[in-house]
Amino acid sequence: MSGEFKIKAVNLTRKFDRRTIFENVNFEINSGSAIAITGKNGSGKSTLIKIISNLLSQSSGSIDLYENNNKVKRENIFRYIGFVSPYLNLYDEFSGFENLKLISNIRGEGHNNIDLVLQKVGLYQRRNDLLKIYSSGMKQRLKIAFAILHNPQILLMDEPTSNLDHDGVSIVDNITDEYKINKIVIIATNDEHERSLCSSDINLNDSSNQKINGE
Ligand SMILES: Nc1ncnc2c1ncn2[C@@H]1O[C@H](COP(=O)(O)OP(=O)(O)OP(=O)(O)O)[C@@H](O)[C@H]1O
Ligand SMILES: [Mg+2]
């Protein structure tokens, strides 16, 4: 059912107005890897991960997703992507369970794995509590649940362990270890531990072009 995936960026450049955030970034990432996007605050890690997810567009250059060497249409990319993002807004007036149910409705999926995913992130006991009484770590766990609900081929995580306790960090470790076997994991991070889960880096401070995947 699932094939080999590849994300290829060529001379990827993003500007906001006249400010160049990053320029001529090149990389190729294949199924079976976990890659970190690193760089100083403001270097463009979150911007790059949003471009990979197709939430934002590049200013120039190209970024494409391939399934078995066939280019995936831009408008279909979201089907393959799970995104743990600090910018994601969840619904405070709904419970954890209802938030996930809403997302799977929007995605046009069934609801049969919601309980399983809630168990995986350690929120099953609190699934019926409204989000407005969740702690920040509980909300972060729900964002992880949201990202893995449809078992995506590409898991993008922007600072995934922020606000998480020791057990929460282990959840991210386990999910990353599981996904990087035959899927793609990309983590935007300044955190040494998150970086250690990955085999190579796309360093946005490094103005020379990056070559990654195993070397
Ligand atoms: N919508 C926007 N309009 C204008 N500038 C923006 C916008 N979004 C981001 N930027 C700018 O782009 C740069 C990169 O921001 P980004 O959030 O990608 O950095 P980051 O590497 O994720 O930083 P951090 O380590 O703090 O998370 C910053 O200078 C930021 O001000
Ligand atoms: Mg960021």
PDB file of N, CA and C and ligand atoms in Angstrom, residues 45-46 87 158-159, ligand 2:
ATOM      1  N   LYS A  45      13.563  27.756  10.618  1.00  0.00           N
ATOM      2  CA  LYS A  45      13.208  26.341  10.790  1.00  0.00           C
ATOM      3  C   LYS A  45      11.702  26.125  10.655  1.00  0.00           C
ATOM      4  N   SER A  46      10.923  26.925  11.396  1.00  0.00           N
ATOM      5  CA  SER A  46       9.458  26.775  11.329  1.00  0.00           C
ATOM      6  C   SER A  46       8.953  27.138   9.939  1.00  0.00           C
ATOM      7  N   TYR A  87       2.002  26.214  16.071  1.00  0.00           N
ATOM      8  CA  TYR A  87       1.056  27.184  15.515  1.00  0.00           C
ATOM      9  C   TYR A  87      -0.342  26.608  15.318  1.00  0.00           C
ATOM     10  N   ASP A 158       7.619  20.318  14.824  1.00  0.00           N
ATOM     11  CA  ASP A 158       8.291  21.562  15.176  1.00  0.00           C
ATOM     12  C   ASP A 158       8.370  21.631  16.699  1.00  0.00           C
ATOM     13  N   GLU A 159       9.574  21.500  17.234  1.00  0.00           N
ATOM     14  CA  GLU A 159       9.800  21.479  18.686  1.00  0.00           C
ATOM     15  C   GLU A 159       8.825  20.544  19.405  1.00  0.00           C
TER      16      GLU A 159
HETATM   17 MG    MG B   2      10.453  27.903  15.107  1.00  0.00          MG
END
